[in-house]
Amino acid sequence: MKSGIYALVLSMTGAGPVVETPAADNAPVPVEVFAQLPAMEGPKLSPDGTQVAARMAISGKQYLVVTPLNNSSAAKAMRIGDKMDVNWWRWVGDKWLAVGIGAQDMIYGEEVYVTRLLGVPADLSSTKRIDWPRSGIRADEVLWTAKDGSPRILFAKQTGIESMDQVYPSVFEADLSTGRVKTVAEGQRNVWNWYADGQGQVRIGYRYNDESRKAMLLYRDRNGEPFRTIAHADRKHDEGMVVPLTFRPDGSALAFDDSDGHDALYEVSLPDLKLGKKMYAAQGYDLDGLIDNAAETDADGVNVTDTFGHTVWFNPTLKQIQDGVDKAVGERRARIVSWNGDRSKLLVEVGRPSQAGALYYWDTSYGNMQHYAWNNDTLKGRVLSPVSTVHYTARDGTPIEAVLTLPRLRAHKNLPLIVLPHGGPFARDAEGWDWWVQYLAELGYAVIQPNYRGSSGYGTDFAKKGEGEWGLKMQDDLDDAIPFLAKQGIADPKRVCMIGASYGGYAAMRAAQRNGDLYRCAVSYAGVSDLAAMQRYDGQFLFGKTRGDWLKKQAPDYRAVSPRFGAAGFSIPILLVHGREDKRVPVKQSRMMADALKAADKPYDYIEQPLADHHFTRGEDRLEFLKAMAAFLAKHNPA
């Protein structure tokens, strides 16, 4: 590839204030713009702050790209392979990257997703396969990276598939530059996860027996010592267990715990795992994750999603920087997404839910940020349809939080409505740029994304409210958004469709079967139609029995709430779309639904995308889906 492509995409505009390009006019945005892959994903600064590694979309294909900050024309790109995914990348010193890749492979006649680890020099001139011949299915979990500039890591991997001894992952130290490895911790029966401290000592092993549903925590102070059991939990009876995440020099640790009803950050004593000081809790919400300091010996902050995702910084310098950036961007939102070793050089994403936004580089030695790249090269800073958080009460009194997007080109009165439930279902929506939702709003629809009971982020009680309620009260929560918006005069209750993907696709099928009087049509992308078949599929994978326990708890009577077996009750048209390469929800789920609807003589359209996966990683598949969805809506619920 010519370096000019990268120079065009990644060129900096020079120092200056954080700027925003306003919408020049009200001209509609073409569908092709919404289908574009993000210009840059997961940008990460090198420890010295001179290079950025990211995944980039170039001519519709995804590449791993490394760009020197002082010379964007010297950017290098690597495409691992047409059938391999670049799942993650991590700097190890300034000259090397650890890169996790994955691909489908046939093992004993079954198609399985296999992961591997690569050592890649910063100039992307070669790849070093890290112990691939002695690797099982999962072989890419990095636990620690050296802080002295050397290309050393600790990583956990299965060593084969021929025996259970090989399937339990062992921990190795690897030199990315040579590919040489040495064993640090031998695999142990039913130990599936290992945890290391900032000095590279493997401290914790998490043991779980999928047959008995019993869990144990193994502990030691340093490498070379034997592990001892310090905690037990019976998952059959929903017993919890504190798992330390960050190990402090004083012998304590940091961990999340939900004993007060929400995931909060605590100090934990070792090895007795007693909770100490509560370090941070978000009012009414769970914490998302922990951000370690540079030495991995304490926390610099936590990630939180309330109405939107952001970081709460404990590090006073980073807090001061965040406060300054927030003041500079005004109504927009800024999030520090990457930093160098001493946190003096930062990558900051700036945007708003109605704007794709941009990436900025900030050397804190200077007063201004520099524009680095637009997230969408066509939209740039253009502001589209407004997004807000709303609250309503479900019919049984359960409070529901939802994200509402209103079309920018229409008066916000008596609008056609799309109810768009998230997947998961243990997930949630929050205010943020969403290419799918913004396209629907561009067509003229109001879009509401309810965080129905069973969604994540709202504490243990709210999650438990979803147990046994797949397709029942969870469905009611979605339906109850309609009278809420109608009462406010925003939505026309006679012009509503439900659209969703994964669990959201299941909900769309269920709406067509159960509540056709409320909806004019439904669209399911990669939806689940047969819960028993889904359990059998999941049962092939690690912790299959535990996953089955969970699914049975969500829907005790599979058949009663599986849309496939209620095809005769479908009373509205439905569009089914599924990718043949989907390994999370197999394409068979939509094929079975289409066959059942055909047998019942019910109206449906079915599109099978030959190369699509579960996550819309190809721009071509996004575009085909958006066009098909728009045509279907124009026919059955025109805006």
XYZ file of C-alpha atoms in Angstrom:
639
model
C 0.000 0.000 0.000
C 1.196 3.528 -0.666
C 2.077 5.626 2.355
C 0.073 8.517 0.898
C -3.160 6.768 1.957
C -2.058 6.848 5.548
C -0.770 10.386 5.281
C -4.205 11.463 4.062
C -6.099 9.624 6.795
C -3.758 10.279 9.695
C -2.222 13.672 8.987
C -2.297 16.140 11.857
C -3.720 19.600 11.390
C -1.299 21.337 13.718
C -1.601 22.667 17.227
C -4.708 24.569 18.135
C -7.948 24.493 20.088
C -10.333 21.567 19.962
C -12.479 22.440 16.962
C -15.796 21.149 15.701
C -17.071 21.250 12.151
C -20.730 22.328 12.275
C -23.339 20.869 9.965
C -23.166 22.974 6.815
C -26.727 22.216 5.728
C -29.668 19.916 6.239
C -28.858 17.730 3.273
C -29.548 14.047 4.047
C -26.518 11.848 4.682
C -26.242 8.905 2.242
C -26.552 5.390 3.613
C -23.005 4.575 2.479
C -21.627 7.034 5.037
C -23.288 5.240 7.956
C -22.031 1.869 6.712
C -18.392 2.990 6.728
C -16.149 1.158 9.176
C -14.518 3.406 11.797
C -11.446 5.073 10.349
C -9.421 3.959 13.373
C -10.143 1.488 16.173
C -8.344 0.940 19.478
C -5.523 3.473 19.056
C -2.683 2.860 21.516
C 0.335 5.069 22.210
C 3.755 3.477 22.564
C 5.409 3.813 26.011
C 7.619 6.664 24.767
C 4.619 8.387 23.178
C 6.090 8.590 19.681
C 3.972 6.000 17.803
C 0.341 4.961 17.539
C -0.805 1.398 16.861
C -4.411 0.943 15.713
C -6.702 -1.071 13.498
C -7.703 0.879 10.411
C -10.188 0.387 7.624
C -8.489 0.868 4.243
C -10.481 0.229 1.066
C -13.057 -1.645 3.142
C -10.545 -4.033 4.740
C -9.022 -3.925 8.201
C -5.297 -3.514 8.804
C -3.023 -3.200 11.801
C -1.273 0.150 11.346
C 1.633 1.766 13.213
C 2.189 5.470 12.634
C 5.068 7.626 13.922
C 3.549 10.802 15.359
C 6.218 13.020 13.818
C 5.967 11.513 10.319
C 2.569 10.155 9.314
C 3.823 9.425 5.793
C 6.052 6.732 7.339
C 3.043 4.728 8.546
C 3.238 0.966 8.106
C 0.316 -1.394 7.624
C -0.130 -5.142 7.977
C -3.042 -7.321 6.925
C -2.765 -10.563 8.858
C -4.967 -12.518 6.453
C -8.420 -12.534 4.877
C -9.753 -15.151 7.278
C -7.927 -14.060 10.421
C -9.158 -11.471 12.910
C -6.829 -9.020 14.619
C -8.548 -9.072 18.020
C -6.213 -6.949 20.126
C -2.742 -5.378 20.195
C -0.531 -4.225 23.041
C 2.789 -2.373 23.173
C 5.665 -4.236 24.828
C 8.393 -1.627 25.115
C 8.737 0.848 22.252
C 9.855 -1.580 19.579
C 7.469 -4.516 19.839
C 3.764 -5.328 19.866
C 2.007 -8.394 21.213
C -0.896 -9.094 18.840
C -3.781 -11.502 19.435
C -5.342 -13.073 16.356
C -8.167 -15.548 15.828
C -9.627 -17.698 13.083
C -12.013 -20.586 12.512
C -10.388 -24.026 12.336
C -11.633 -27.595 12.011
C -10.860 -29.756 15.053
C -12.142 -33.340 15.088
C -14.759 -32.395 12.515
C -16.041 -29.396 14.475
C -15.477 -25.788 13.461
C -13.824 -23.999 16.404
C -12.552 -20.444 16.911
C -8.819 -20.663 17.664
C -6.659 -17.842 19.081
C -2.910 -17.347 18.739
C -0.249 -14.834 19.793
C 2.142 -12.938 17.523
C 5.210 -10.879 18.301
C 5.353 -8.009 15.800
C 8.117 -5.363 15.529
C 6.911 -1.758 15.494
C 7.877 -1.387 11.834
C 5.526 -4.322 11.017
C 8.308 -5.864 8.945
C 7.711 -9.425 10.164
C 5.747 -11.619 12.549
C 6.979 -14.048 15.162
C 4.643 -16.926 16.010
C 4.784 -17.438 19.752
C 4.939 -21.189 20.430
C 2.187 -22.070 17.958
C 3.083 -25.793 17.613
C 2.393 -26.332 21.340
C -0.898 -24.466 21.482
C -4.486 -25.544 22.013
C -7.661 -23.656 21.201
C -7.025 -20.657 23.457
C -3.461 -19.358 23.340
C -3.361 -15.555 23.490
C -4.056 -14.293 27.028
C -1.369 -11.776 28.065
C -1.057 -11.377 31.847
C 1.906 -8.978 32.102
C 4.363 -6.998 30.012
C 7.912 -6.004 31.017
C 8.434 -2.438 32.202
C 12.171 -2.282 31.422
C 11.804 -1.869 27.653
C 12.527 -5.512 26.853
C 10.046 -7.451 24.671
C 9.058 -9.867 27.452
C 5.545 -10.900 28.413
C 3.735 -13.451 30.532
C 0.892 -15.187 28.783
C -1.449 -18.106 29.443
C -2.256 -20.726 26.847
C -3.495 -24.232 26.385
C -0.662 -26.452 25.187
C -2.719 -28.831 23.040
C -6.020 -30.653 22.633
C -4.971 -34.290 22.982
C -5.445 -34.549 26.764
C -7.044 -32.562 29.584
C -3.573 -31.801 30.977
C -2.943 -29.844 27.787
C -6.348 -28.144 27.848
C -5.797 -26.528 31.260
C -3.761 -23.400 30.422
C -0.198 -22.976 31.656
C 1.639 -19.657 32.067
C 4.764 -18.898 30.057
C 7.254 -16.079 29.772
C 7.934 -15.227 26.136
C 10.456 -13.043 24.336
C 8.563 -11.544 21.413
C 11.751 -10.864 19.466
C 12.915 -14.490 19.472
C 9.712 -16.441 20.107
C 11.408 -18.366 22.922
C 9.229 -19.329 25.902
C 9.774 -20.793 29.347
C 7.219 -22.173 31.785
C 6.315 -20.039 34.800
C 3.264 -21.929 36.121
C 2.174 -25.405 35.064
C -1.466 -25.938 34.159
C -3.594 -27.336 36.968
C -6.821 -29.281 36.864
C -9.811 -26.993 36.221
C -7.727 -23.804 36.563
C -8.840 -21.692 33.597
C -7.664 -18.194 34.509
C -4.419 -16.844 35.915
C -3.631 -13.411 37.381
C -0.195 -11.762 37.694
C 1.027 -8.723 39.595
C 2.994 -5.751 38.254
C 6.320 -7.511 38.848
C 5.385 -10.494 36.708
C 4.653 -12.838 39.614
C 1.752 -15.221 38.948
C -0.311 -14.755 42.110
C -3.817 -16.151 41.543
C -5.382 -19.119 39.792
C -9.155 -19.404 39.348
C -10.345 -23.013 39.448
C -13.814 -23.908 38.198
C -15.440 -27.307 37.712
C -18.189 -27.111 35.096
C -19.636 -30.442 36.279
C -20.031 -29.580 39.983
C -20.277 -25.776 39.464
C -17.744 -25.376 42.297
C -15.151 -22.568 42.198
C -11.886 -22.128 44.114
C -9.224 -19.451 44.309
C -5.557 -20.500 44.454
C -2.968 -18.072 45.821
C 0.750 -17.593 46.273
C 3.007 -14.641 47.082
C 5.572 -15.120 44.301
C 6.719 -17.382 41.478
C 8.252 -20.661 42.593
C 6.027 -21.045 45.648
C 3.247 -23.650 45.720
C -0.342 -22.442 45.397
C -2.775 -22.824 48.295
C -6.568 -22.589 48.289
C -7.900 -19.409 49.918
C -11.589 -19.328 48.862
C -14.476 -21.554 47.734
C -17.805 -20.805 46.065
C -20.763 -22.906 44.960
C -22.078 -21.371 41.740
C -25.175 -23.591 41.858
C -26.289 -21.518 44.829
C -25.076 -18.198 43.342
C -22.240 -17.877 45.856
C -19.815 -15.122 44.962
C -16.075 -14.832 45.418
C -13.774 -11.816 45.488
C -11.051 -12.056 42.820
C -8.110 -9.634 43.280
C -7.275 -7.646 40.141
C -4.407 -5.358 41.158
C -1.763 -6.289 43.729
C -0.281 -3.499 45.861
C 3.268 -3.402 47.282
C 1.892 -3.325 50.865
C 0.407 -6.799 50.421
C -3.193 -5.694 49.834
C -5.106 -5.836 46.560
C -7.955 -4.124 44.708
C -11.102 -5.936 43.591
C -14.709 -5.383 42.574
C -17.506 -6.617 44.809
C -21.294 -6.260 44.640
C -22.157 -6.929 48.288
C -23.899 -3.535 48.496
C -25.969 -4.300 45.382
C -23.690 -2.694 42.797
C -20.169 -3.479 41.573
C -17.874 -1.160 43.522
C -14.087 -0.995 43.999
C -12.664 -2.159 47.338
C -9.364 -2.647 49.045
C -8.895 -6.356 49.847
C -6.529 -7.941 52.326
C -4.496 -10.983 51.295
C -4.694 -13.875 51.599
C -7.959 -13.776 53.598
C -9.812 -11.669 50.966
C -11.530 -9.478 53.564
C -13.083 -6.344 52.122
C -11.585 -3.133 53.411
C -12.122 0.460 52.363
C -14.594 1.104 49.559
C -12.450 2.984 47.035
C -15.217 4.086 44.696
C -18.872 3.394 43.894
C -21.110 5.012 41.286
C -24.505 6.142 42.526
C -27.063 3.697 41.122
C -24.709 2.084 38.593
C -22.071 -0.655 38.460
C -18.435 0.082 37.688
C -17.202 -1.145 34.294
C -13.495 -1.663 34.839
C -10.261 -0.733 36.578
C -7.401 1.334 35.115
C -4.023 0.424 36.625
C -1.183 2.864 37.122
C 1.932 2.535 34.960
C 3.587 0.084 37.353
C 0.377 -1.964 37.755
C 0.648 -1.578 41.525
C -2.438 0.585 42.154
C -5.429 2.144 40.413
C -5.274 5.359 38.409
C -9.042 5.339 37.866
C -12.198 3.412 37.046
C -14.453 3.307 34.006
C -18.109 4.101 34.648
C -21.212 4.119 32.469
C -24.140 6.088 33.820
C -25.929 7.945 31.047
C -22.673 7.731 29.063
C -19.292 6.068 29.397
C -16.500 8.028 31.087
C -13.523 7.674 33.424
C -13.282 8.733 37.049
C -9.589 9.456 37.693
C -7.928 8.920 41.074
C -4.549 10.018 39.717
C -4.550 13.773 40.516
C -2.581 14.702 37.400
C -4.918 12.823 35.082
C -7.936 14.214 36.926
C -6.635 17.733 36.390
C -6.053 16.988 32.707
C -9.551 15.518 32.322
C -11.094 18.559 34.018
C -9.195 20.859 31.664
C -10.225 18.937 28.560
C -13.861 18.824 29.694
C -13.822 22.602 30.041
C -12.258 23.024 26.593
C -14.766 20.887 24.682
C -17.902 22.459 26.137
C -21.027 20.417 25.431
C -19.034 17.669 23.790
C -17.448 14.827 25.734
C -13.793 13.940 25.947
C -12.335 10.603 26.977
C -8.655 9.783 27.394
C -8.342 6.500 25.513
C -4.583 5.881 25.563
C -1.417 7.222 27.175
C 2.323 6.749 27.142
C 4.372 5.247 29.963
C 4.539 8.304 32.227
C 1.055 9.603 31.298
C 2.481 12.811 29.822
C 1.294 12.136 26.255
C -2.333 11.252 25.611
C -4.822 10.276 22.931
C -8.192 11.907 23.593
C -11.448 11.074 21.821
C -13.775 14.067 21.501
C -17.341 13.925 20.261
C -20.954 13.627 21.274
C -23.696 11.028 20.829
C -24.893 12.868 17.710
C -21.392 13.175 16.262
C -18.919 10.519 15.162
C -16.156 12.625 16.716
C -12.388 12.814 16.387
C -9.129 11.701 17.974
C -6.676 14.242 19.355
C -3.063 13.970 20.487
C -1.921 15.918 23.510
C 1.617 16.299 24.740
C 0.889 17.808 28.159
C 4.171 19.727 27.992
C 2.320 22.035 25.596
C -0.959 23.854 26.022
C -3.009 22.589 23.086
C -4.227 19.328 21.645
C -3.571 18.433 18.015
C -6.236 16.960 15.772
C -5.155 13.491 14.713
C -7.996 11.715 12.894
C -11.746 11.810 12.322
C -13.675 8.712 13.361
C -15.709 9.020 10.152
C -13.784 10.696 7.339
C -16.943 11.760 5.500
C -18.979 13.120 8.413
C -15.958 14.582 10.201
C -17.390 16.900 12.881
C -20.900 17.094 11.516
C -23.653 16.966 14.150
C -26.639 14.756 13.325
C -29.696 13.626 15.313
C -29.913 14.503 19.035
C -29.598 11.793 21.690
C -30.794 11.884 25.296
C -31.575 9.611 28.241
C -35.192 9.173 29.317
C -36.909 7.275 32.115
C -40.276 5.552 32.248
C -42.030 3.023 34.456
C -42.975 -0.447 33.239
C -46.474 -1.747 33.899
C -45.415 -3.561 37.092
C -43.661 -0.495 38.499
C -40.095 -1.363 37.404
C -38.123 1.789 36.476
C -36.607 1.651 32.986
C -33.830 3.861 31.655
C -33.652 4.262 27.870
C -31.734 6.116 25.181
C -33.879 8.231 22.854
C -32.730 9.520 19.465
C -34.949 11.990 17.589
C -34.617 12.755 13.851
C -32.874 16.054 13.154
C -34.803 16.748 9.949
C -38.323 16.498 11.413
C -40.432 18.093 14.125
C -40.372 15.933 17.236
C -44.079 15.273 17.250
C -46.153 12.223 16.302
C -43.130 10.466 14.816
C -42.902 6.906 13.487
C -41.054 4.883 16.114
C -38.430 2.164 16.209
C -38.067 0.183 19.443
C -34.489 -1.123 19.341
C -33.510 -3.479 22.219
C -29.833 -4.239 22.791
C -28.269 -7.686 22.544
C -26.821 -9.662 25.399
C -29.208 -9.529 27.101
C -26.760 -8.862 29.947
C -25.547 -5.649 28.356
C -26.879 -2.127 28.062
C -27.139 0.938 25.865
C -25.929 4.402 26.807
C -25.565 7.748 25.076
C -22.915 7.418 22.371
C -22.402 7.486 18.616
C -24.344 4.620 17.015
C -24.162 4.306 13.213
C -27.246 2.075 13.039
C -29.455 4.295 15.207
C -28.298 7.493 13.506
C -29.198 6.047 10.113
C -32.723 5.236 11.307
C -33.061 8.781 12.636
C -31.782 10.138 9.327
C -34.657 8.288 7.634
C -37.071 10.127 9.929
C -37.719 7.679 12.768
C -37.583 8.249 16.502
C -35.529 5.439 18.038
C -35.788 4.285 21.647
C -33.323 1.804 23.161
C -34.742 0.553 26.480
C -32.462 -0.986 29.085
C -35.042 -3.601 30.018
C -34.873 -5.654 33.237
C -31.962 -8.078 33.117
C -29.685 -5.455 31.537
C -26.228 -4.960 33.021
C -24.963 -1.910 34.841
C -27.891 -1.358 37.205
C -26.946 -3.681 40.040
C -27.724 -7.238 41.093
C -31.424 -6.727 41.872
C -32.173 -5.294 38.436
C -30.265 -8.140 36.766
C -32.220 -10.718 38.783
C -35.507 -9.161 37.675
C -34.747 -10.629 34.247
C -34.515 -14.208 35.496
C -37.329 -16.270 34.010
C -38.537 -13.308 31.965
C -37.077 -13.821 28.483
C -39.845 -12.939 26.065
C -42.208 -12.117 28.950
C -41.715 -9.174 31.332
C -38.526 -8.238 29.474
C -40.743 -7.937 26.427
C -43.285 -5.897 28.391
C -40.546 -3.420 29.279
C -39.933 -2.865 25.553
C -43.625 -2.557 24.720
C -44.159 -0.039 27.542
C -41.870 2.443 25.804
C -44.618 2.998 23.215
C -47.343 4.514 25.444
C -44.662 6.506 27.283
C -43.567 8.281 24.083
C -47.116 8.508 22.754
C -48.289 10.263 25.918
C -45.542 12.846 25.431
C -46.707 13.416 21.865
C -43.359 12.281 20.448
C -44.407 8.985 18.832
C -47.394 7.811 16.830
C -48.392 4.542 18.577
C -49.890 3.238 15.321
C -46.570 3.448 13.448
C -44.099 1.329 15.403
C -41.600 -1.376 14.427
C -39.178 -3.374 16.572
C -35.631 -3.937 15.327
C -32.742 -5.666 17.071
C -29.674 -7.891 16.839
C -28.758 -11.041 18.785
C -31.033 -11.003 21.870
C -32.547 -7.867 20.320
C -33.257 -9.956 17.230
C -34.930 -12.559 19.434
C -37.046 -9.791 20.967
C -38.049 -8.596 17.477
C -39.169 -12.127 16.570
C -41.049 -12.375 19.845
C -42.769 -9.035 19.217
C -44.001 -10.303 15.838
C -45.318 -13.453 17.506
C -46.658 -12.057 20.761
C -47.549 -8.389 20.259
C -48.385 -7.851 16.611
C -51.168 -5.487 17.630
C -48.519 -3.012 18.851
C -46.150 -3.200 15.863
C -46.416 -2.913 12.102
C -43.249 -4.914 11.363
C -40.083 -6.359 12.878
C -36.444 -6.778 11.833
C -34.121 -9.381 13.353
C -30.379 -9.446 12.745
C -28.682 -12.629 14.024
C -31.607 -13.388 16.307
C -32.222 -16.500 18.399
C -35.394 -18.427 17.467
C -34.976 -21.746 19.336
C -33.576 -21.578 22.878
C -33.126 -25.350 23.255
C -31.054 -25.461 20.070
C -29.057 -22.476 21.338
C -28.283 -24.311 24.572
C -27.113 -27.378 22.635
C -24.832 -25.160 20.535
C -23.392 -23.374 23.590
C -22.907 -26.726 25.304
C -20.036 -27.516 22.909
C -17.891 -24.755 24.371
C -15.999 -24.183 27.602
C -18.355 -23.976 30.603
C -21.188 -25.252 28.424
C -23.087 -26.707 31.380
C -22.812 -23.467 33.326
C -24.020 -21.515 30.315
C -26.945 -23.922 30.098
C -27.758 -23.320 33.770
C -27.816 -19.592 33.105
C -30.053 -19.868 30.047
C -32.485 -22.174 31.833
C -32.739 -19.653 34.657
C -33.603 -16.904 32.165
C -36.230 -19.003 30.361
C -37.413 -22.087 32.292
C -39.794 -23.162 29.505
C -37.730 -22.918 26.312
C -40.458 -23.944 23.915
C -43.046 -21.512 25.266
C -40.863 -18.484 24.546
C -39.027 -19.718 21.418
C -40.431 -17.843 18.392
C -39.716 -20.782 16.076
C -42.488 -22.787 17.722
C -44.949 -19.913 17.607
C -44.698 -19.182 13.884
C -48.452 -19.586 13.485
C -48.927 -16.630 15.821
C -46.843 -14.179 13.774
C -49.194 -11.399 12.735
C -46.831 -8.829 11.165
C -44.144 -9.006 8.450
C -40.595 -9.684 9.603
C -37.187 -9.280 7.956
C -34.591 -11.864 9.024
C -30.900 -11.202 8.300
C -28.044 -13.450 9.409
C -24.361 -13.885 8.595
C -23.166 -17.322 7.566
C -19.885 -16.727 9.451
C -21.661 -15.896 12.727
C -20.154 -18.086 15.447
C -21.957 -16.497 18.402
C -25.495 -17.191 17.164
C -25.309 -19.784 14.366
C -27.070 -18.978 11.107
C -29.253 -22.045 11.647
C -31.277 -20.005 14.139
C -32.629 -17.712 11.399
C -32.893 -20.532 8.862
C -35.167 -22.453 11.239
C -37.294 -19.362 11.824
C -37.642 -18.747 8.081
C -38.622 -22.379 7.489
C -41.237 -22.243 10.258
C -42.737 -19.019 8.879
C -42.843 -20.489 5.388
C -44.626 -23.593 6.677
C -47.113 -21.395 8.529
C -47.658 -19.244 5.422
C -46.605 -16.060 7.225
C -45.014 -13.004 5.563
C -41.236 -12.764 5.938
C -38.079 -11.828 4.055
C -34.810 -13.659 4.647
C -31.305 -12.482 3.702
C -28.258 -14.610 4.412
C -24.931 -12.798 4.167
C -22.196 -15.248 3.081
C -19.227 -13.528 4.772
C -20.920 -11.678 7.640
C -20.168 -12.380 11.300
C -22.028 -11.460 14.485
C -20.466 -8.024 14.892
C -20.742 -6.243 11.512
C -16.962 -6.183 11.032
C -17.296 -5.751 7.237
C -18.513 -2.523 5.687
C -20.159 -4.392 2.806
C -22.397 -6.288 5.216
C -23.360 -3.129 7.068
C -24.358 -1.467 3.812
C -26.409 -4.419 2.568
C -28.223 -4.628 5.891
C -28.998 -0.906 6.117
C -30.361 -0.833 2.569
C -32.515 -3.930 3.135
C -33.820 -2.562 6.437
C -34.678 0.820 4.873
C -36.563 -0.827 1.986
C -38.467 -3.083 4.382
C -39.438 -0.153 6.606
C -40.469 1.957 3.621
C -42.865 -0.814 2.628
C -44.356 -1.636 6.022
C -43.890 1.463 8.200
C -42.861 4.395 5.996
C -41.401 7.413 7.733
